Amino acid sequence: MLVAAMVTATSCGVDDAPEVREVGKEQVTAALNDAVQLGYPGAEAVIDDRGHSWRVTTGVGDLATGEPFAANARVRIGSNTKTFVATVVLQLVAEGEVELDAPVERYLPGVVHGPGIDGNRITIRNLLQHTSGLPEYAAEFGATPKPWQMEILSEQARWQTADMSAVLRTALTGPAAFEPGAKWAYSNTNYAIVGMVIERITGASVGAEITRRILEPLGLRDTYYPAPDETDMRGPHPIGYTEVSGRRTDYTSQNVSAAGAAGAMVASGADLNRFFTALLDGRLLPPAEMAEMQNVRAIGESGTMAYGLGLMRLSMPCAQDFWGHSGGISGSITYAGVVPATGRAVTIALNQDFTDEARSPAASRALTAAVCPAP
């Protein structure tokens, strides 16, 4: 059943004439309404233009109550987690604790080996840029089973705390997809291993390092890395829906320990905008490491996408480059990042994880509307 669109728009900031900065609000609203009409329960866009912030919500955050997305709503951000993790690694590079072109074997002796897989030939750079050739450890995201898997796997998998060492041992029994550096192929296994490298070097958990190095310095109070056994979401949040055996299901509560460094985090749109703005402004990494992060490799056939070290560059229709990431996990889809040329930061969040060809483009259209506003 399609949900009647409920549209709200709010703004805050220091601009005396906010309408000047809210260019594109009509297009963003229309794009999010289209997403709801295609079947998403609800959607939110949070826009920041160098000191002025505004948001648009459509549809609902809760189908049972009809309530919209709450202000500062938190969502599971999936693979946007990778940018936080890559930032920590590059900080360790700046501190002399990690070398980008060193083999992973140096940091995790005996761990990364399998059919055609040799940790002496796979570098930290390969892992961060998805050029390792390592097999995928999850069907899509390293978290709870996707809907099509639920008919095979026990419902208990949704609540179990993962032993990532065991998960990776199983994954690495699969053959390498290609020689390290030969190609680009997205694999969550890369970031699961990177998370282990961070923990081995620092002696602290990935979540603790992200909190200490990024969340606390930037004051990101609505962002967190869940504890291994945590299933419920903290603070205000929409219900996250997925389809199980063809039926829309509340999947908000889940154990995301298997997503780990590849996709476990929770954040608000405002916090994601602050993070990506700080990152692209050079407040989290020295210039040399920031340049490495933005040293991209083209991906896909369209020529519009390129991937650096945990950071993606999208060439938008308005001839602007959007630097950020996307994320999906059972219950949500998010796009987040910044247009450095204009300073506009954008987060788009939807509270269902549709991946079919008919509905998925709705989210990217909303991103385009936010990044490429027309007066």
Short mmCIF file of C-alpha atoms in Angstrom, two decimals:
data_model
loop_
_atom_site.label_atom_id
_atom_site.label_comp_id
_atom_site.label_asym_id
_atom_site.label_seq_id
_atom_site.Cartn_x
_atom_site.Cartn_y
_atom_site.Cartn_z
CA MET A 1 0.00 0.00 0.00
CA LEU A 2 1.36 3.42 -0.91
CA VAL A 3 1.65 5.92 1.89
CA ALA A 4 0.17 9.36 1.37
CA ALA A 5 3.02 11.83 1.36
CA MET A 6 3.41 13.96 4.45
CA VAL A 7 5.81 16.79 3.74
CA THR A 8 7.45 18.98 6.35
CA ALA A 9 10.28 21.45 5.96
CA THR A 10 12.24 23.14 8.71
CA SER A 11 15.25 25.39 8.74
CA CYS A 12 17.69 26.84 11.20
CA GLY A 13 20.89 28.80 10.97
CA VAL A 14 22.43 32.22 10.94
CA ASP A 15 21.23 33.44 7.53
CA ASP A 16 18.83 36.40 7.71
CA ALA A 17 17.24 35.30 4.45
CA PRO A 18 17.07 31.50 4.61
CA GLU A 19 15.20 31.22 1.34
CA VAL A 20 18.40 32.35 -0.40
CA ARG A 21 20.19 29.27 0.91
CA GLU A 22 17.30 26.84 0.49
CA VAL A 23 17.65 26.70 -3.26
CA GLY A 24 16.26 23.47 -4.62
CA LYS A 25 13.83 22.71 -1.80
CA GLU A 26 10.94 22.17 -4.22
CA GLN A 27 12.98 19.72 -6.32
CA VAL A 28 14.22 17.84 -3.25
CA THR A 29 10.69 17.59 -1.89
CA ALA A 30 9.37 16.34 -5.23
CA ALA A 31 12.11 13.72 -5.48
CA LEU A 32 11.46 12.44 -1.95
CA ASN A 33 7.72 12.37 -2.65
CA ASP A 34 8.45 10.25 -5.73
CA ALA A 35 10.38 7.82 -3.52
CA VAL A 36 7.38 7.50 -1.20
CA GLN A 37 5.04 6.98 -4.13
CA LEU A 38 7.30 4.16 -5.31
CA GLY A 39 6.87 2.42 -1.97
CA TYR A 40 9.40 3.77 0.51
CA PRO A 41 7.65 4.42 3.85
CA GLY A 42 9.45 7.72 4.37
CA ALA A 43 12.46 9.80 3.45
CA GLU A 44 14.51 12.67 4.78
CA ALA A 45 16.94 15.15 3.28
CA VAL A 46 19.22 17.23 5.51
CA ILE A 47 21.02 20.08 3.76
CA ASP A 48 23.77 22.33 5.12
CA ASP A 49 24.98 25.40 3.23
CA ARG A 50 27.92 26.82 5.20
CA GLY A 51 26.08 27.72 8.38
CA HIS A 52 22.47 27.43 7.26
CA SER A 53 20.69 24.10 7.73
CA TRP A 54 17.34 22.87 6.51
CA ARG A 55 15.55 19.58 6.08
CA VAL A 56 12.67 18.01 4.20
CA THR A 57 10.79 14.88 5.25
CA THR A 58 8.18 12.98 3.28
CA GLY A 59 6.07 9.95 4.06
CA VAL A 60 6.33 8.52 7.56
CA GLY A 61 8.91 7.24 9.96
CA ASP A 62 6.41 4.81 11.48
CA LEU A 63 3.68 3.16 9.43
CA ALA A 64 1.74 2.19 12.55
CA THR A 65 1.46 5.69 14.01
CA GLY A 66 1.88 7.87 10.92
CA GLU A 67 4.58 9.89 12.67
CA PRO A 68 7.16 11.51 10.35
CA PHE A 69 10.93 11.34 10.79
CA ALA A 70 11.76 13.05 14.09
CA ALA A 71 14.10 16.02 14.23
CA ASN A 72 17.69 14.74 14.45
CA ALA A 73 16.45 11.26 13.61
CA ARG A 74 19.11 8.61 13.70
CA VAL A 75 19.39 5.89 11.06
CA ARG A 76 21.67 2.94 10.46
CA ILE A 77 24.15 4.33 7.94
CA GLY A 78 25.56 1.07 6.57
CA SER A 79 28.65 1.54 4.43
CA ASN A 80 29.02 5.23 5.26
CA THR A 81 30.82 3.62 8.22
CA LYS A 82 33.69 2.88 5.84
CA THR A 83 34.60 6.56 5.54
CA PHE A 84 34.93 6.86 9.32
CA VAL A 85 37.09 3.72 9.40
CA ALA A 86 39.28 4.88 6.52
CA THR A 87 39.76 8.23 8.29
CA VAL A 88 41.05 6.44 11.39
CA VAL A 89 43.48 4.39 9.29
CA LEU A 90 44.78 7.49 7.54
CA GLN A 91 45.27 9.19 10.90
CA LEU A 92 47.37 6.17 11.89
CA VAL A 93 49.31 6.60 8.63
CA ALA A 94 49.98 10.24 9.56
CA GLU A 95 51.16 9.08 12.98
CA GLY A 96 53.61 6.62 11.42
CA GLU A 97 51.76 3.56 12.76
CA VAL A 98 50.59 2.26 9.37
CA GLU A 99 52.03 2.31 5.85
CA LEU A 100 49.49 2.37 3.06
CA ASP A 101 51.60 0.24 0.74
CA ALA A 102 52.71 -2.24 3.37
CA PRO A 103 51.27 -5.76 3.13
CA VAL A 104 48.46 -6.62 5.50
CA GLU A 105 50.58 -9.59 6.59
CA ARG A 106 52.77 -7.14 8.53
CA TYR A 107 49.85 -6.20 10.77
CA LEU A 108 47.85 -9.45 10.82
CA PRO A 109 50.34 -12.31 10.44
CA GLY A 110 48.78 -15.48 9.10
CA VAL A 111 45.24 -14.06 8.88
CA VAL A 112 44.75 -13.14 5.21
CA HIS A 113 45.40 -16.37 3.32
CA GLY A 114 43.34 -18.70 1.14
CA PRO A 115 42.94 -19.95 -2.44
CA GLY A 116 44.86 -17.42 -4.49
CA ILE A 117 44.96 -15.13 -1.45
CA ASP A 118 48.28 -14.03 0.05
CA GLY A 119 48.46 -11.36 2.74
CA ASN A 120 52.03 -10.63 1.66
CA ARG A 121 50.69 -9.29 -1.67
CA ILE A 122 47.63 -7.38 -0.46
CA THR A 123 48.34 -3.89 0.85
CA ILE A 124 46.42 -1.65 3.23
CA ARG A 125 45.72 0.58 0.21
CA ASN A 126 44.20 -2.39 -1.64
CA LEU A 127 41.86 -3.01 1.27
CA LEU A 128 40.77 0.61 1.63
CA GLN A 129 40.18 1.02 -2.11
CA HIS A 130 38.54 -2.38 -2.79
CA THR A 131 41.30 -3.54 -5.11
CA SER A 132 42.35 -6.58 -3.05
CA GLY A 133 40.39 -9.22 -4.95
CA LEU A 134 39.15 -10.70 -1.67
CA PRO A 135 35.84 -12.59 -1.76
CA GLU A 136 32.76 -11.02 -0.19
CA TYR A 137 31.87 -12.27 3.29
CA ALA A 138 28.25 -11.16 3.08
CA ALA A 139 25.70 -11.28 0.30
CA GLU A 140 25.59 -7.51 0.28
CA PHE A 141 26.29 -5.84 3.60
CA GLY A 142 28.05 -7.64 6.41
CA ALA A 143 25.11 -7.37 8.76
CA THR A 144 21.90 -9.28 9.25
CA PRO A 145 20.69 -11.51 6.41
CA LYS A 146 19.10 -9.75 3.48
CA PRO A 147 15.43 -10.56 2.82
CA TRP A 148 16.11 -13.28 0.28
CA GLN A 149 18.38 -15.04 2.77
CA MET A 150 15.81 -15.11 5.55
CA GLU A 151 14.10 -18.16 4.09
CA ILE A 152 17.37 -20.05 4.39
CA LEU A 153 18.92 -18.73 7.57
CA SER A 154 17.46 -18.92 11.04
CA GLU A 155 15.72 -15.86 12.49
CA GLN A 156 18.28 -16.20 15.30
CA ALA A 157 20.92 -14.76 12.94
CA ARG A 158 19.23 -11.39 13.32
CA TRP A 159 20.09 -11.34 17.04
CA GLN A 160 23.44 -13.14 17.17
CA THR A 161 26.74 -11.46 18.03
CA ALA A 162 29.21 -12.33 15.30
CA ASP A 163 32.68 -13.74 15.82
CA MET A 164 34.36 -11.78 13.03
CA SER A 165 37.51 -13.87 13.15
CA ALA A 166 35.43 -16.95 12.42
CA VAL A 167 33.41 -15.10 9.76
CA LEU A 168 36.58 -14.08 7.96
CA ARG A 169 38.15 -17.53 8.20
CA THR A 170 35.08 -18.89 6.42
CA ALA A 171 35.07 -16.09 3.82
CA LEU A 172 38.73 -16.62 2.99
CA THR A 173 38.11 -20.23 2.04
CA GLY A 174 36.64 -18.76 -1.13
CA PRO A 175 38.98 -18.02 -4.05
CA ALA A 176 40.39 -14.60 -4.85
CA ALA A 177 38.42 -12.76 -7.52
CA PHE A 178 41.53 -11.24 -9.13
CA GLU A 179 45.15 -10.30 -8.50
CA PRO A 180 45.64 -7.46 -5.98
CA GLY A 181 45.47 -4.11 -7.75
CA ALA A 182 44.30 -5.58 -11.07
CA LYS A 183 40.67 -4.50 -10.76
CA TRP A 184 38.16 -2.76 -8.53
CA ALA A 185 35.39 -4.75 -6.84
CA TYR A 186 33.47 -3.72 -3.75
CA SER A 187 33.91 -6.20 -0.92
CA ASN A 188 32.95 -5.72 2.72
CA THR A 189 35.66 -8.23 3.59
CA ASN A 190 38.23 -5.49 2.97
CA TYR A 191 36.87 -3.32 5.77
CA ALA A 192 36.30 -6.20 8.15
CA ILE A 193 40.04 -6.83 7.86
CA VAL A 194 40.88 -3.13 8.14
CA GLY A 195 38.91 -3.07 11.38
CA MET A 196 41.09 -5.88 12.70
CA VAL A 197 44.21 -3.92 11.71
CA ILE A 198 43.01 -0.88 13.68
CA GLU A 199 42.35 -3.01 16.74
CA ARG A 200 45.69 -4.81 16.51
CA ILE A 201 47.65 -1.55 16.24
CA THR A 202 45.76 0.55 18.80
CA GLY A 203 44.74 -2.13 21.28
CA ALA A 204 41.25 -0.59 21.29
CA SER A 205 38.04 -1.43 19.48
CA VAL A 206 37.17 0.19 16.16
CA GLY A 207 34.22 1.89 17.84
CA ALA A 208 36.41 3.31 20.60
CA GLU A 209 38.92 4.71 18.09
CA ILE A 210 36.20 6.30 15.95
CA THR A 211 34.66 7.83 19.07
CA ARG A 212 37.97 9.16 20.41
CA ARG A 213 39.37 10.42 17.12
CA ILE A 214 36.27 11.68 15.30
CA LEU A 215 32.98 11.75 17.20
CA GLU A 216 34.17 13.49 20.36
CA PRO A 217 36.38 16.13 18.68
CA LEU A 218 33.57 17.06 16.27
CA GLY A 219 30.83 16.88 18.89
CA LEU A 220 28.81 14.31 16.95
CA ARG A 221 26.42 13.41 19.77
CA ASP A 222 23.87 11.65 17.55
CA THR A 223 26.41 9.26 16.05
CA TYR A 224 27.72 6.03 17.54
CA TYR A 225 29.26 2.65 16.84
CA PRO A 226 27.01 0.02 18.49
CA ALA A 227 28.34 -2.33 21.15
CA PRO A 228 28.78 -5.92 19.90
CA ASP A 229 25.64 -7.20 21.64
CA GLU A 230 23.50 -4.09 21.07
CA THR A 231 20.28 -4.57 19.11
CA ASP A 232 18.04 -1.57 19.82
CA MET A 233 18.71 1.92 18.46
CA ARG A 234 19.41 4.81 20.81
CA GLY A 235 17.59 8.14 20.61
CA PRO A 236 14.89 9.25 18.15
CA HIS A 237 14.75 7.16 14.99
CA PRO A 238 12.32 6.01 12.32
CA ILE A 239 11.22 2.41 12.07
CA GLY A 240 13.47 0.61 9.59
CA TYR A 241 11.60 -1.74 7.26
CA THR A 242 12.66 -4.62 5.08
CA GLU A 243 10.79 -7.30 3.16
CA VAL A 244 10.81 -10.82 4.53
CA SER A 245 9.14 -13.44 2.33
CA GLY A 246 7.43 -10.62 0.44
CA ARG A 247 6.04 -8.94 3.54
CA ARG A 248 7.13 -5.57 4.89
CA THR A 249 8.68 -6.14 8.32
CA ASP A 250 9.92 -3.90 11.13
CA TYR A 251 13.65 -4.60 11.17
CA THR A 252 14.74 -1.69 13.35
CA SER A 253 16.17 -3.84 16.13
CA GLN A 254 18.96 -6.11 14.97
CA ASN A 255 22.47 -7.13 15.91
CA VAL A 256 24.85 -5.47 13.45
CA SER A 257 28.09 -6.85 14.87
CA ALA A 258 28.68 -8.75 11.63
CA ALA A 259 28.52 -5.44 9.76
CA GLY A 260 31.28 -4.16 12.02
CA ALA A 261 33.82 -1.87 10.38
CA ALA A 262 32.06 -2.40 7.04
CA GLY A 263 28.72 -0.94 8.08
CA ALA A 264 27.60 -0.96 11.72
CA MET A 265 27.28 2.73 12.60
CA VAL A 266 24.25 4.88 13.44
CA ALA A 267 24.06 8.64 12.81
CA SER A 268 21.75 11.57 12.19
CA GLY A 269 21.73 13.46 8.91
CA ALA A 270 23.03 16.58 10.60
CA ASP A 271 25.96 14.68 12.11
CA LEU A 272 26.83 13.04 8.78
CA ASN A 273 26.92 16.48 7.17
CA ARG A 274 29.21 17.75 9.91
CA PHE A 275 31.51 14.76 9.54
CA PHE A 276 31.89 14.96 5.76
CA THR A 277 32.27 18.75 5.90
CA ALA A 278 35.03 18.47 8.50
CA LEU A 279 36.74 15.73 6.50
CA LEU A 280 36.68 17.61 3.18
CA ASP A 281 37.70 20.85 4.93
CA GLY A 282 40.88 19.15 6.13
CA ARG A 283 40.03 19.15 9.83
CA LEU A 284 40.51 15.40 10.33
CA LEU A 285 43.51 14.57 8.15
CA PRO A 286 46.77 16.29 7.17
CA PRO A 287 46.99 17.36 3.49
CA ALA A 288 49.10 14.37 2.42
CA GLU A 289 46.69 11.81 3.85
CA MET A 290 43.67 13.72 2.53
CA ALA A 291 45.23 13.61 -0.93
CA GLU A 292 45.67 9.84 -0.60
CA MET A 293 42.01 9.48 0.39
CA GLN A 294 40.97 11.42 -2.72
CA ASN A 295 43.32 9.55 -5.06
CA VAL A 296 40.49 7.80 -6.88
CA ARG A 297 40.10 4.88 -9.23
CA ALA A 298 37.30 4.98 -11.80
CA ILE A 299 34.52 2.44 -11.25
CA GLY A 300 31.56 1.40 -13.37
CA GLU A 301 30.91 2.05 -17.04
CA SER A 302 29.24 5.45 -16.80
CA GLY A 303 32.41 7.36 -16.00
CA THR A 304 30.63 9.29 -13.28
CA MET A 305 31.90 7.32 -10.27
CA ALA A 306 35.35 6.92 -8.78
CA TYR A 307 36.54 5.47 -5.47
CA GLY A 308 39.42 6.63 -3.31
CA LEU A 309 40.25 5.28 0.15
CA GLY A 310 36.85 4.91 1.78
CA LEU A 311 35.58 7.95 -0.10
CA MET A 312 33.62 8.09 -3.36
CA ARG A 313 33.54 10.85 -5.96
CA LEU A 314 30.35 11.27 -7.99
CA SER A 315 30.39 13.56 -11.02
CA MET A 316 26.93 15.12 -10.91
CA PRO A 317 24.82 16.35 -13.86
CA CYS A 318 25.44 19.99 -12.82
CA ALA A 319 29.19 19.50 -13.38
CA GLN A 320 29.88 19.46 -9.65
CA ASP A 321 31.81 16.73 -7.83
CA PHE A 322 30.11 15.20 -4.81
CA TRP A 323 32.48 13.52 -2.35
CA GLY A 324 30.96 11.07 0.12
CA HIS A 325 29.61 7.56 0.39
CA SER A 326 26.40 5.59 0.36
CA GLY A 327 25.16 2.93 2.73
CA GLY A 328 22.50 0.31 2.96
CA ILE A 329 21.60 -2.24 5.57
CA SER A 330 18.37 -4.03 6.39
CA GLY A 331 15.96 -1.20 7.18
CA SER A 332 17.64 1.84 5.61
CA ILE A 333 19.49 3.45 2.73
CA THR A 334 21.63 6.59 3.09
CA TYR A 335 23.66 8.86 0.85
CA ALA A 336 25.92 11.46 2.43
CA GLY A 337 28.65 13.85 1.39
CA VAL A 338 29.75 17.32 0.35
CA VAL A 339 30.20 19.42 -2.79
CA PRO A 340 33.53 21.11 -1.98
CA ALA A 341 33.07 23.80 -4.62
CA THR A 342 29.90 25.13 -2.99
CA GLY A 343 30.20 23.83 0.56
CA ARG A 344 26.76 22.20 0.34
CA ALA A 345 26.55 19.07 2.49
CA VAL A 346 23.73 16.59 1.87
CA THR A 347 22.39 13.49 3.57
CA ILE A 348 19.47 11.52 2.10
CA ALA A 349 17.94 8.78 4.26
CA LEU A 350 15.13 6.33 3.49
CA ASN A 351 13.69 3.89 6.01
CA GLN A 352 13.47 0.80 3.83
CA ASP A 353 16.19 -1.04 1.97
CA PHE A 354 14.62 -1.58 -1.45
CA THR A 355 17.22 -2.72 -3.94
CA ASP A 356 15.05 -3.51 -6.98
CA GLU A 357 15.64 -1.63 -10.24
CA ALA A 358 12.26 0.10 -10.19
CA ARG A 359 12.61 1.76 -6.79
CA SER A 360 16.33 2.14 -6.11
CA PRO A 361 16.89 5.10 -8.50
CA ALA A 362 14.47 7.21 -6.44
CA ALA A 363 17.14 7.72 -3.78
CA SER A 364 19.80 8.79 -6.27
CA ARG A 365 17.34 11.19 -7.92
CA ALA A 366 16.78 12.81 -4.54
CA LEU A 367 20.52 13.16 -4.10
CA THR A 368 20.84 14.78 -7.53
CA ALA A 369 18.04 17.21 -6.68
CA ALA A 370 19.82 18.18 -3.44
CA VAL A 371 23.30 18.49 -4.95
CA CYS A 372 22.24 20.19 -8.19
CA PRO A 373 19.53 22.64 -7.10
CA ALA A 374 17.84 24.89 -9.64
CA PRO A 375 16.81 28.40 -8.55
#
